Every structure is written in C-alpha cells, then in structure tokens.
Coordinates of C-alpha atoms in Angstrom, one line a residue:
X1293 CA 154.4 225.1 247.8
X1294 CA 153.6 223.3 251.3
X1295 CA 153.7 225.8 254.3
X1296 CA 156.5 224.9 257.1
X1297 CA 155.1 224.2 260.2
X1298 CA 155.0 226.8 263.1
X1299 CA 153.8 225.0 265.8
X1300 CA 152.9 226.8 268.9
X1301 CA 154.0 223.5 270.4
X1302 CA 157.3 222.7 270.2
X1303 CA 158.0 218.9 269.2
X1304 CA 160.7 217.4 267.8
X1305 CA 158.4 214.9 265.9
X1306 CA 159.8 215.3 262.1
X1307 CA 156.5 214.8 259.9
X1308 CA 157.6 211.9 256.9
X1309 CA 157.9 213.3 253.8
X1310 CA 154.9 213.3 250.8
X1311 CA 155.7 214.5 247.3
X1312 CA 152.0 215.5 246.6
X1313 CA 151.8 218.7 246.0
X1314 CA 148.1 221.0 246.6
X1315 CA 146.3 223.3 244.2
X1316 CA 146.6 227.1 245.4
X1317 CA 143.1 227.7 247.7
X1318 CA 141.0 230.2 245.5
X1319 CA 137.9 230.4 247.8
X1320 CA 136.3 232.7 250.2
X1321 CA 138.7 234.0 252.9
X1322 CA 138.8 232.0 256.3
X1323 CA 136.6 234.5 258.4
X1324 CA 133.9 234.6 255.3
X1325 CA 133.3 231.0 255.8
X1326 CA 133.5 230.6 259.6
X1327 CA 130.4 233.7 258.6
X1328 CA 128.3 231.6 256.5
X1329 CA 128.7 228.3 258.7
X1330 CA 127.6 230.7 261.6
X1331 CA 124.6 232.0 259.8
X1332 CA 123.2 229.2 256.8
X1333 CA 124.6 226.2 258.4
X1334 CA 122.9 224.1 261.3
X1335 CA 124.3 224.3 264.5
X1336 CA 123.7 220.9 265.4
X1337 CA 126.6 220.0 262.9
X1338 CA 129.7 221.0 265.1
X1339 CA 133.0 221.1 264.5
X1340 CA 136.3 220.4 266.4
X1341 CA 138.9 222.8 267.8
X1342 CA 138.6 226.3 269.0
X1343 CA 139.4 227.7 265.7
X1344 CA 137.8 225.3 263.6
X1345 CA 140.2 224.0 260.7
X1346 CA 139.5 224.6 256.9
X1347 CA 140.5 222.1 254.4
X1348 CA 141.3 222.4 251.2
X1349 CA 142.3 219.6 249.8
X1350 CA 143.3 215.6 250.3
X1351 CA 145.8 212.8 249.2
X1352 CA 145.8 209.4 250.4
X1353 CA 146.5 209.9 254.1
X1354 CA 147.1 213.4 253.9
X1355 CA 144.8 216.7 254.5
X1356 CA 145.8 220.2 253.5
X1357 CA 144.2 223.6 254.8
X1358 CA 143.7 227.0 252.7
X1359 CA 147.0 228.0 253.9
X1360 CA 149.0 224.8 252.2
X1361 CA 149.7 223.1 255.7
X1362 CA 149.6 219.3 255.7
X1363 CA 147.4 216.9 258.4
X1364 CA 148.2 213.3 258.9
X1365 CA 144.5 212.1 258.8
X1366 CA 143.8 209.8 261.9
X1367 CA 140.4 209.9 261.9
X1368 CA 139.6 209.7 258.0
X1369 CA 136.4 211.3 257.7
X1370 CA 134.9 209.6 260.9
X1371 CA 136.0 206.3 259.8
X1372 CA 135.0 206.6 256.5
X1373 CA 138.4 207.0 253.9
X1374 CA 139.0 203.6 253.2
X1375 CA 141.8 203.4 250.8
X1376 CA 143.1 207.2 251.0
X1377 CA 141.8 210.5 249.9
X1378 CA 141.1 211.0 246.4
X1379 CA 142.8 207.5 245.6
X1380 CA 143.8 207.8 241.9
X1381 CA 142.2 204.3 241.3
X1382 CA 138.9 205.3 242.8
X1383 CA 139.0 209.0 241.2
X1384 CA 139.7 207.7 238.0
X1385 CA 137.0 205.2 238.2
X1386 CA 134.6 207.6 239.3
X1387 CA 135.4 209.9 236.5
X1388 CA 134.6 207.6 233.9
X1389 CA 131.2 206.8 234.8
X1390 CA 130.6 210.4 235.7
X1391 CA 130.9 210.9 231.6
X1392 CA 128.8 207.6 231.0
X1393 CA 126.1 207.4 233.2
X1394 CA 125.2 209.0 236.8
X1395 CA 121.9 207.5 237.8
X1396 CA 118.4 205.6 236.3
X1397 CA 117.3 203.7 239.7
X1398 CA 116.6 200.2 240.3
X1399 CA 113.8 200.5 238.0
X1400 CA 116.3 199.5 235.2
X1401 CA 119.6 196.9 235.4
X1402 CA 122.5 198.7 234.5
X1403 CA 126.0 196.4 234.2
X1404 CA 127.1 198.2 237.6
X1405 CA 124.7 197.0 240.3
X1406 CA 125.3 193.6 238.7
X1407 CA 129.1 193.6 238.8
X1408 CA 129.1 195.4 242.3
X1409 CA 126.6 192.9 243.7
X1410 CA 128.6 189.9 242.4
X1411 CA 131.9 191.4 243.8
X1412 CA 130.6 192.5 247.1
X1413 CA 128.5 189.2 247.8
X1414 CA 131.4 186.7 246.6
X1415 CA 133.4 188.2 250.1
X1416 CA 130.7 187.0 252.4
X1417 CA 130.3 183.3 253.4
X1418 CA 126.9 181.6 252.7
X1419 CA 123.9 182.1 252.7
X1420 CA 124.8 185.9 253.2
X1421 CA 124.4 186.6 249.3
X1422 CA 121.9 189.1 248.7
X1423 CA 122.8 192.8 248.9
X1424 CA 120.6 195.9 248.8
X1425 CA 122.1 199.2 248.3
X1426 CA 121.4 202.5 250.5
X1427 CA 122.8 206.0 251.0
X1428 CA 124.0 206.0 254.7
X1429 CA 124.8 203.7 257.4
X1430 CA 121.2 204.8 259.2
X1431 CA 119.5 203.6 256.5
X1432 CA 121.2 200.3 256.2
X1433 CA 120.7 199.8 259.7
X1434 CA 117.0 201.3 259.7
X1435 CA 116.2 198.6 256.7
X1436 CA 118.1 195.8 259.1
X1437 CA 115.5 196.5 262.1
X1438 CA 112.4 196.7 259.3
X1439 CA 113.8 193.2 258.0
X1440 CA 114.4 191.5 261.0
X1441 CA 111.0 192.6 262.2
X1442 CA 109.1 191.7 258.5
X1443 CA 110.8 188.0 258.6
X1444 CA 110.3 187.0 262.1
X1445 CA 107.1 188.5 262.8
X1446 CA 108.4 189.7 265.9
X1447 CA 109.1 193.5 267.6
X1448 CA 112.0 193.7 269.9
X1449 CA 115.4 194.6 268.9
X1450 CA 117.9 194.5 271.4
X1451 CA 121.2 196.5 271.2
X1452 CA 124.4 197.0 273.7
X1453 CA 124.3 200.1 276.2
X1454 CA 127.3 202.5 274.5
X1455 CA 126.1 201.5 270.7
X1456 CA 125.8 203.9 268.3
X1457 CA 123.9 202.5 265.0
X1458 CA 122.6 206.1 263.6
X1459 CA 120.0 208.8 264.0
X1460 CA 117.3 208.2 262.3
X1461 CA 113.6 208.1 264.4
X1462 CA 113.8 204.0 264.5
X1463 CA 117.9 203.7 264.7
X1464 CA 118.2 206.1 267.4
X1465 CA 116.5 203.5 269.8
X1466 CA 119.6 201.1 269.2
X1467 CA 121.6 204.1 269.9
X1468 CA 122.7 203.8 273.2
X1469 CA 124.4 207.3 274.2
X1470 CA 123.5 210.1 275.8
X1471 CA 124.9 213.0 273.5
X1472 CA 122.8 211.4 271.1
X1473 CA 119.9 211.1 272.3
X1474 CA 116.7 213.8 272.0
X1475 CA 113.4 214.5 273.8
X1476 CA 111.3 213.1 271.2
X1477 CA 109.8 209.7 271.2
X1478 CA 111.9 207.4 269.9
X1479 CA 112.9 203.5 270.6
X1480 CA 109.5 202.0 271.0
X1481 CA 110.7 197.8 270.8
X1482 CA 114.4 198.5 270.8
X1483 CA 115.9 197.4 274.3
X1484 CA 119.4 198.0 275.2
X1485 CA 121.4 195.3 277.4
X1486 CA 124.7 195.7 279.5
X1487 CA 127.8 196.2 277.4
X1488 CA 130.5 193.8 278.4
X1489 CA 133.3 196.3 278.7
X1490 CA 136.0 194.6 280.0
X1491 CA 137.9 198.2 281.4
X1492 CA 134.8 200.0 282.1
X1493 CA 132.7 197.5 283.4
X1494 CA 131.8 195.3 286.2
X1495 CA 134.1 192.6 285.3
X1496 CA 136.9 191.9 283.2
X1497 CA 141.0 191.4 283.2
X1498 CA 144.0 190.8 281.2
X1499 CA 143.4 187.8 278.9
X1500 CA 140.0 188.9 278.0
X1501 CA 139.6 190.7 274.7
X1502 CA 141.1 189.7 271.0
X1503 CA 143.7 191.9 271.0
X1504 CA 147.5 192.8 270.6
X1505 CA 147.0 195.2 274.1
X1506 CA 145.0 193.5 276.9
X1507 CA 143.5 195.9 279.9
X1508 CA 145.7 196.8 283.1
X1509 CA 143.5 195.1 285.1
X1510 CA 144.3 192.1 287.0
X1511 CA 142.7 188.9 285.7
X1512 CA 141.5 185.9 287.8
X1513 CA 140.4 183.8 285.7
X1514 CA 141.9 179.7 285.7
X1515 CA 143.2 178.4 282.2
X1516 CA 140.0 178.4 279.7
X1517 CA 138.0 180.4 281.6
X1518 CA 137.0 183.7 280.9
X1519 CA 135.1 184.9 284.3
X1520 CA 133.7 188.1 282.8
X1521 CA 132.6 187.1 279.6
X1522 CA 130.1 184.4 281.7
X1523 CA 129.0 187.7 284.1
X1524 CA 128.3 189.5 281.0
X1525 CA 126.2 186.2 279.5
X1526 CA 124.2 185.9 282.5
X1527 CA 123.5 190.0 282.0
X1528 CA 122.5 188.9 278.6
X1529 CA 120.4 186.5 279.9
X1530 CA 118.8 187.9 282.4
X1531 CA 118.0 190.6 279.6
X1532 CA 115.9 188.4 277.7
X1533 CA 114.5 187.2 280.4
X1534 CA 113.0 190.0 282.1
X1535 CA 112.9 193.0 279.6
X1536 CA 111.4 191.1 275.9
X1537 CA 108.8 188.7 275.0
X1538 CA 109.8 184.9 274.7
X1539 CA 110.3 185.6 271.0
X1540 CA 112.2 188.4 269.6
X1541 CA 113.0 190.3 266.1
X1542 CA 116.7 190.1 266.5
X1543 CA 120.4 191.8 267.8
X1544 CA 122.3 194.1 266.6
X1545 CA 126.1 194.2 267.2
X1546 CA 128.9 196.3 266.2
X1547 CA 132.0 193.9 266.1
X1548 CA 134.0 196.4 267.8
X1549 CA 131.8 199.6 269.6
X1550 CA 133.0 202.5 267.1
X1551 CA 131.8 205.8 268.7
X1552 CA 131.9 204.6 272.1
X1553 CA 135.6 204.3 271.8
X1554 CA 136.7 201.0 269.8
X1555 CA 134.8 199.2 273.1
X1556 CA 136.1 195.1 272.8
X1557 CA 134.0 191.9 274.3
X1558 CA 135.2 189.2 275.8
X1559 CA 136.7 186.6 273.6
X1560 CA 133.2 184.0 272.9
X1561 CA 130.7 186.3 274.2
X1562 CA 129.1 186.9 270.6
X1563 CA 129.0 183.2 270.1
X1564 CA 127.2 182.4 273.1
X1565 CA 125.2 185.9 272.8
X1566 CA 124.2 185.0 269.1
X1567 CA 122.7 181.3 270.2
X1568 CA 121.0 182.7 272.8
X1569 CA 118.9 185.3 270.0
X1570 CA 118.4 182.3 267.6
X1571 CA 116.7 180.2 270.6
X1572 CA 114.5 183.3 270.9
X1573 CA 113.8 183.3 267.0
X1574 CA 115.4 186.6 266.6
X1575 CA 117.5 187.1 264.0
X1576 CA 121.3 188.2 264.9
X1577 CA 122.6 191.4 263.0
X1578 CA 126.3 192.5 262.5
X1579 CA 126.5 196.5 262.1
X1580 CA 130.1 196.6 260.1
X1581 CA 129.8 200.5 259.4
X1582 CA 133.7 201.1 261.1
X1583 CA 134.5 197.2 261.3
X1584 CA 134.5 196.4 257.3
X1585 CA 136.6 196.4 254.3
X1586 CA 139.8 195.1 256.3
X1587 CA 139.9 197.5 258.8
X1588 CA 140.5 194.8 261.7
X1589 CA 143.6 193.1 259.7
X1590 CA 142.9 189.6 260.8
X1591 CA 139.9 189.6 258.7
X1592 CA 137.8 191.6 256.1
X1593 CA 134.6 191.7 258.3
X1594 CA 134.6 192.4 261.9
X1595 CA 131.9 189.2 262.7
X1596 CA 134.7 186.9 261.7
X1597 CA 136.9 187.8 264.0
X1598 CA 134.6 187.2 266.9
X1599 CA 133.7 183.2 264.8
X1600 CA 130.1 183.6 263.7
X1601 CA 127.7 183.9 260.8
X1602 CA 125.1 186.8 261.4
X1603 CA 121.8 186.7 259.5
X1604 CA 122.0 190.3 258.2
X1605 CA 125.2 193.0 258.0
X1606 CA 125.3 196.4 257.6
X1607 CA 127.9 198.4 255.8
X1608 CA 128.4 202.4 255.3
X1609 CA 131.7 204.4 255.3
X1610 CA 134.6 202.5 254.0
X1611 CA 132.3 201.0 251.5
X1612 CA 132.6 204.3 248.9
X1613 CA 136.0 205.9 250.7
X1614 CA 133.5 209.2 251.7
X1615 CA 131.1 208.6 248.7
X1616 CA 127.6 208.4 250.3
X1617 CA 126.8 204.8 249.8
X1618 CA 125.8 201.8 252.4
X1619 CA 124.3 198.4 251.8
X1620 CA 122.3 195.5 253.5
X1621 CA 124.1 192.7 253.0
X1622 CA 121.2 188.8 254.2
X1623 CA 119.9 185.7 253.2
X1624 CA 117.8 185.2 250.2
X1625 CA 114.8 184.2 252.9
X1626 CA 115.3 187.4 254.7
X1627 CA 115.5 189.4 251.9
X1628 CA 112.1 187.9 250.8
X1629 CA 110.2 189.0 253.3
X1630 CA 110.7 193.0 251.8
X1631 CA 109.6 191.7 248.5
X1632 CA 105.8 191.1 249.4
X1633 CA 105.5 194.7 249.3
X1634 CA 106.9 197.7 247.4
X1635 CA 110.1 198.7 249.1
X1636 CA 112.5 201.5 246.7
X1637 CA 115.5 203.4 247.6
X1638 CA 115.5 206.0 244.6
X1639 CA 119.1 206.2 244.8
X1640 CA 120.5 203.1 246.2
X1641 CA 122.7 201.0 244.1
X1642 CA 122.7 204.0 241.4
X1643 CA 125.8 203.0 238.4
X1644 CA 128.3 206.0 240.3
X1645 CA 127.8 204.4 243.5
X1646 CA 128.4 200.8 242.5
X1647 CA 131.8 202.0 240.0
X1648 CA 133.2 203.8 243.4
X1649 CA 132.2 200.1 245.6
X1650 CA 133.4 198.5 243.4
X1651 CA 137.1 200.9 242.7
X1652 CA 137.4 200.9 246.6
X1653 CA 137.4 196.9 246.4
X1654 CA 140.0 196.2 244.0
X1655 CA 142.3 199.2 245.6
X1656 CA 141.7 197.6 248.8
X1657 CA 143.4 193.9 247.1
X1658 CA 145.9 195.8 244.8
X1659 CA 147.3 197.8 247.8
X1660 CA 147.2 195.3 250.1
X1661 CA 145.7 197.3 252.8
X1662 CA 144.0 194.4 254.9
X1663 CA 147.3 193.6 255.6
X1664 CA 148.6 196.7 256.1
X1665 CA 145.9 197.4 258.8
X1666 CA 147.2 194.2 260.3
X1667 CA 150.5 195.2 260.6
X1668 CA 150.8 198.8 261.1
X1669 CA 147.9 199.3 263.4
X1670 CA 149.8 196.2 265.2
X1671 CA 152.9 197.9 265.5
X1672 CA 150.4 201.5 266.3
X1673 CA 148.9 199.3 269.3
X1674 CA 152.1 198.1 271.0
X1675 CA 153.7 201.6 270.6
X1676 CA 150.7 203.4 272.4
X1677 CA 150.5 200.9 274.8
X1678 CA 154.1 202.3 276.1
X1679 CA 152.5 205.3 276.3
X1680 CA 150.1 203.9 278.4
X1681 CA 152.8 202.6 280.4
X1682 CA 154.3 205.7 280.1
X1683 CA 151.5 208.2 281.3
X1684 CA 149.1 207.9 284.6
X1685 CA 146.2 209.5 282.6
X1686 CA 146.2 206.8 280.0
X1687 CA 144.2 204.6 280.9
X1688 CA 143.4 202.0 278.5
X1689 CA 144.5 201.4 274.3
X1690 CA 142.7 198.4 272.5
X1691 CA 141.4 198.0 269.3
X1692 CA 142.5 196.1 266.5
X1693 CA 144.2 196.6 262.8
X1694 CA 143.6 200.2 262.6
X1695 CA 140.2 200.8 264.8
X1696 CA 141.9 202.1 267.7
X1697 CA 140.7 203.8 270.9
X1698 CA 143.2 205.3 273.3
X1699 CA 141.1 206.0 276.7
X1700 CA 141.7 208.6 279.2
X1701 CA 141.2 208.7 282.9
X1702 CA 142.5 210.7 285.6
X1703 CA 143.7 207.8 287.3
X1704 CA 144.2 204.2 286.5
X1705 CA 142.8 202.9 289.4
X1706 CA 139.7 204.7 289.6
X1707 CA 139.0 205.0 286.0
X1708 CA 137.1 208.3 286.2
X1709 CA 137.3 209.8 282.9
X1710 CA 139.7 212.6 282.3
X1711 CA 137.8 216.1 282.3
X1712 CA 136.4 216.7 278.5
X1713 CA 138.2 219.9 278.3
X1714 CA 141.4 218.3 279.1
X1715 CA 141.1 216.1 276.3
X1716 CA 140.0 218.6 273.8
X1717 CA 143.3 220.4 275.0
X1718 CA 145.3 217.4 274.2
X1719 CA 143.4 217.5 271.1
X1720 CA 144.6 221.2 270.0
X1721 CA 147.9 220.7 270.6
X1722 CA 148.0 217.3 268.0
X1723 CA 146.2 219.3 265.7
X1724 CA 149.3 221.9 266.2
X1725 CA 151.9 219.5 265.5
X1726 CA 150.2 218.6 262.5
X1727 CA 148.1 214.9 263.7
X1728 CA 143.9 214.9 263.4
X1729 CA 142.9 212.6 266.0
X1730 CA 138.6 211.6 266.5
X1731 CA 137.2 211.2 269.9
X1732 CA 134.5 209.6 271.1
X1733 CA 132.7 207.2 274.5
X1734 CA 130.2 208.1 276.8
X1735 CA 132.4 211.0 278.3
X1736 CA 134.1 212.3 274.9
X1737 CA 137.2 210.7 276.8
X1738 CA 138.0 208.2 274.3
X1739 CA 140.7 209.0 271.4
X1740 CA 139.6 207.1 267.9
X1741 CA 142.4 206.3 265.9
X1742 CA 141.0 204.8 262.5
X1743 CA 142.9 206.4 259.8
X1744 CA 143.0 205.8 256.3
X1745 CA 143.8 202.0 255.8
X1746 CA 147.3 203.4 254.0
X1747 CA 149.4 204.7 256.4
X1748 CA 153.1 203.6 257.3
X1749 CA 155.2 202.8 260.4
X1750 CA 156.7 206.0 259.7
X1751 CA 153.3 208.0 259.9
X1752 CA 152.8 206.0 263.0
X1753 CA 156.3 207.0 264.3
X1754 CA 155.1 210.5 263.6
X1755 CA 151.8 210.8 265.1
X1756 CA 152.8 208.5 268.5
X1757 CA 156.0 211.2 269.1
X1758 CA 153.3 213.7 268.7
X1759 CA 150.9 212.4 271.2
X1760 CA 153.5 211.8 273.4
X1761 CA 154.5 215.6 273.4
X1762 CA 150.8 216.2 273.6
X1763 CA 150.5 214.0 276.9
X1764 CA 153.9 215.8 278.9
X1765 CA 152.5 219.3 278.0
X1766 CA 149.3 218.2 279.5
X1767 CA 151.2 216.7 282.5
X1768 CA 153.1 219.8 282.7
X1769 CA 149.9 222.1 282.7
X1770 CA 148.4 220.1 285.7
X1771 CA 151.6 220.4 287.9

C-alpha cells in the first residue's frame, strides 16, 4: 500500500490520484546505503536535499521511495524520461530483445540499427539523413566538434557563455559555467560569445523571446523591431571578429539553454547568428539533448522552432527515456569526412539501444505527447507566471512546452539572484509536499521544470499549489 503523506509542511495541495501500485522495497536499510554512497561512491556525484531521497521504484510520471511514498517527477531524470517511467510500451519492447539479442557492434547489420536509423532520420528535414549512434550526450557532442573540425578543415568552435554541452576533455570547452569547470587544461579552439539573455542581460524586453510568458521588463522596441536581438548580433559579430580566424569549424547552440535555466534568445537571432557562421565556412550545430523528441510542443526539434536547418544535431536523454543512448544526427558530406579513417563506438547503435529509440518514438506518436507538452506546459507557463505576479522573489518563468525555468531573485528590479540556500530551502519543502523540482543557471537560482512529457493539468494543479505554499513559507521565514 502507498504511505499517506506527513508533510512537515502543511499544504492543502491534494496530490491526483494514480492506481499504480509499488513492489514492497526489500533492499539494504536507508542508513546502510547513505554508508556505502559515503564510502564506494564518488563524491563528485552529489545529490539533492539534506537527507538525500531513496527511490525505489517509477511509473510514468510517478517516483516511489523505500518507504511506499509517491513523487510527482518534475525533473525526469535531468531531463531525460521522455515518455514516463518504465512505459509499458518501451518495457515491453525492451524485454523482447533482451531475450533475442543484446549486442554484436557495428561490425555486423542487425534489422535494429536499420529500422531505428530509417525511423529516426525520416523526422528530420533534408539533407540531415545520416545518423551515428553514441552512449551519452558528451559523446554526441564530442563527435559534433571532431566532425565539424574533420569537414571544414578548420579549429574554432564557438559556443554561448551559460552553455552546457558535457564534460568530457573537448566538450568541456563549450561548456560555459563555472561549477563545471576544472583546473585542468581544457578548451583549446572552443570560444565562448555573449549569451543573448533577454532577463539577465544587457538588453532585452517584453516582445522578445518565443514564448507563452515574455520578461517583466519594459520593451522599447517600434513594431518589427527587436532592439536586443540586433545588440546581441553585433556581440556576435564583434566575436568573430576579434576572437577567431576569418574561417571557422562551426557553432554550437542549444535551442533553449538547458542547465543554465531554460535561457531563451531573441526571436531571429539564430537565423542571423547561423548566416553569419556559414559566411565564415563554419558549420552550424544544434545540441537537442533537453530540446528533442517534442519537448517544446510547437515542434519535435528545438532548431525548428527558432526557423533554421543546422548542419549537424545532437541528441541524448529523451532519446532512450533514461536508457544510455545519444546519436549524431548530419549530412551525408559531413558524415564523410569520419569515414577516411577508422572511427568505432563499440556500443553505439547496439540492437537494445535501437528497440528502446525506436519504442520511445512510437509511444511518443501513440500518446500524443508532442501535444501534450504543447498544451500542458502551456497552461504550466501561464499559471506560474501568476506566481510570478504573485511573489517579489520571482523573478522570471519562460520556457516552452514542458522545458521550463522559473528564476529567482531577491528583487525584480535588481535581478540579483536569490541566495542558493534559500532556494535549496524552497526546494526541501516541494520535496515535502510530495513535487521533485531540478535547478540549475549560473547561481543554482534557476528552477527546471522538464518533467516526463505525460503529465496532466491536474499534476500541474498539484505541483503549482505546492510551489505556491513553498514561496509564502519562504516569504514568511524572511519576515
């Protein structure tokens, strides 16, 4: 049976209902395995909350910890659970090939890397119709940079300040935060340009971004005219101008910054950003690790929303629904340049891999969950956006479909980032009222919301009485 709540924070948020039903936990005993993650696990890999939570199980948009209480998941995995935990589709699936066939590498065809590649490639517009398969969204974006660099002859990479693209020795130069970084050589040719962040930056105003909830700020722009996306081109500009050689390997791009906080450009700035790489020779890449597989409602890739074609895209996380898969998605001419040499990924594209892309795909049509991103993280927007309204230390929500990023400040006008251990607060209490909730930006003051792609209005209703209740007991701890 499910454990009632006891919430040291009292809510009157009613948690919907969910039928499931999770096995008994038979496992070590909670303070045995906070032990062995002390002693045999690596300290770099932290975990939220004080008292860090053990789960047990998961369905769909629901987590469960050893003592039968239920989560909603807002964060899915770091942006990772697609279609819903354990999805009976995918599970299925993935239990059928687990009896048939787990792996042979490349080295062989095998009807799932043929099947996957046809299915995956038919979503993207031409010439982007060759795919090579990885294990992790560093490696995707690691083989992107190689690529680019291969095909165009050229070094320099240039990436937004506030990106995160992974942590491996070469992607770790795109990387573009702080917490990330270490004091070991790393981003020899990858240069980093101003990120045109239209709350947190220099310039921007109300009608700038692509989005259901525009910024506070005021905008002074005439009809047509987006004032801060030209500052941010002439940034760009004055980037490739000063900082990289008159020809360049390429740019890489998340659609919508992920980590930094679900961080939107101005409407066109991609466009114009993308013609000014191509004049350079540089190739343009689209890093869709959060921004793929529906997540932004409008569209199934995050590039499309913004109007252009890149050269190469990058996909991880939704792609397998937390199965460790990631693929290079480019043109036949691109992906050329590889084959002059030897180039393997031993277990890239192996026949589990491609069965779980490939389930995730047709549960993503069958459920209808593009849509449902559209119009649930639609209706999520506009309800936290009264909370904004609501709330002095709200600062900023944006996003779209369900890649949302809730921003706190102390202040609205300055826009000085609330205190990280007033967010983690906030954080706790959710937690306590049942609602997982990511975090993230240059200051940790940025909620993500980028939950599984099927949850309802009434999980929605849930989790935004929650944070609300979260937000007044913060405001009551401050007076």
């Amino acid at each position: 049976r499910q454990r009632k709540w006891k919430s040291s924070v009292s809510t009157q948020a009613k948690m919907p209902p969910c039928h499931f039903v999770p096995e008994k936990y038979k496992s070590h005993s909670y303070e045995r395995m906070q032990k062995i993650h002390e002693q045999n696990i690596s300290p770099s890999l932290r975990t939220f909350y004080k008292k860090p939570l053990l789960l047990h199980q998961g369905h769909m948009q629901w987590l469960f910890d050893y003592e039968g209480r239920r989560y909603l998941d807002l964060f899915a995995g770091i942006v990772t659970v697609s279609v819903g935990h354990c999805h009976p589709k995918v599970t299925m699936a993935t239990q059928k090939q687990l009896a048939r066939l787990w792996h042979i590498s490349s080295i062989y065809m095998h009807p799932s890397i043929q099947e996957y590649a046809e299915k995956l490639t038919s979503l993207f517009p031409d010439p982007l119709k060759v795919i090579y398969l990885t294990n992790s969204g560093s490696e995707a974006n690691d083989l992107a940079v190689f690529m680019a660099r291969l095909y165009t002859r050229n070094f320099d990479i240039i990436s937004f300040r506030g990106a995160y693209h992974g942590g491996s020795p070469y992607t770790l130069g795109l990387t573009s935060l702080g917490l990330y970084k270490h004091g070991v050589a790393n981003g020899f040719g990858c240069i980093t340009t101003m990120l045109p962040d239209v709350f947190r930056g220099p310039w921007g105003g109300s009608h700038c971004r692509d989005s259901p909830v525009q910024t506070v700020r005021k905008c002074i722009c005439s009809e047509g005219v987006c004032q801060a996306k030209d500052q941010y081109i002439e940034q760009f500009k004055d980037t490739l101008n000063t900082s990289v050689p008159k020809k360049i390997a390429g740019f890489i791009a998340e659609p919508i910054q992920g980590v930094n906080g679900a961080v939107q450009y101005p409407r066109g700035f991609l466009k114009e950003a993308y013609q000014l790489v191509r004049e350079r020779q540089g190739v343009c890449i689209s890093d869709e690790v959060q921004t793929g597989f529906g997540r932004t409602g409008s569209h199934f890739w995050g590039f499309q929303t913004h109007g252009v074609v890149p050269d190469i895209v990058t996909l991880a996380k939704g792609i397998g629904n937390g199965f460790p898969m990631a693929a290079v998605i480019t043109t036949k001419e691109i992906a050329s340049s590889l084959a002059q040499n030897l180039h393997v990924n031993t277990f890239g594209g192996n026949p589990l891999a491609c069965t779980v892309g490939a389930a995730v795909l047709d549960a993503i049509e069958e459920d209808g969950l593009q849509k449902n991103s559209e119009d649930v993280g639609t209706y999520m927007l506009l309800e936290l956006a009264k909370l904004r309204d609501k709330f002095k230390i709200v600062g900023d929500v944006r996003g779209r479909g369900l890649m949302i990023g809730v921003e706190m400040v102390t202040d609205k006008d300055c826009r000085h980032p609330l205190p990280a251990e007033e967010v983690s607060q906030i954080l706790e209490d959710c937690k306590d009222m049942g609602v997982l909730i990511g975090r993230g930006g240059l200051y940790s003051q940025t909620f993500r919301i980028k939950p599984p792609m099927c949850i309802t209005k009434k999980d929605v209703d849930f989790a935004v009485e929650v944070f609300d209740t979260a937000l007044q007991r913060h405001m009551e701890r401050a007076a």
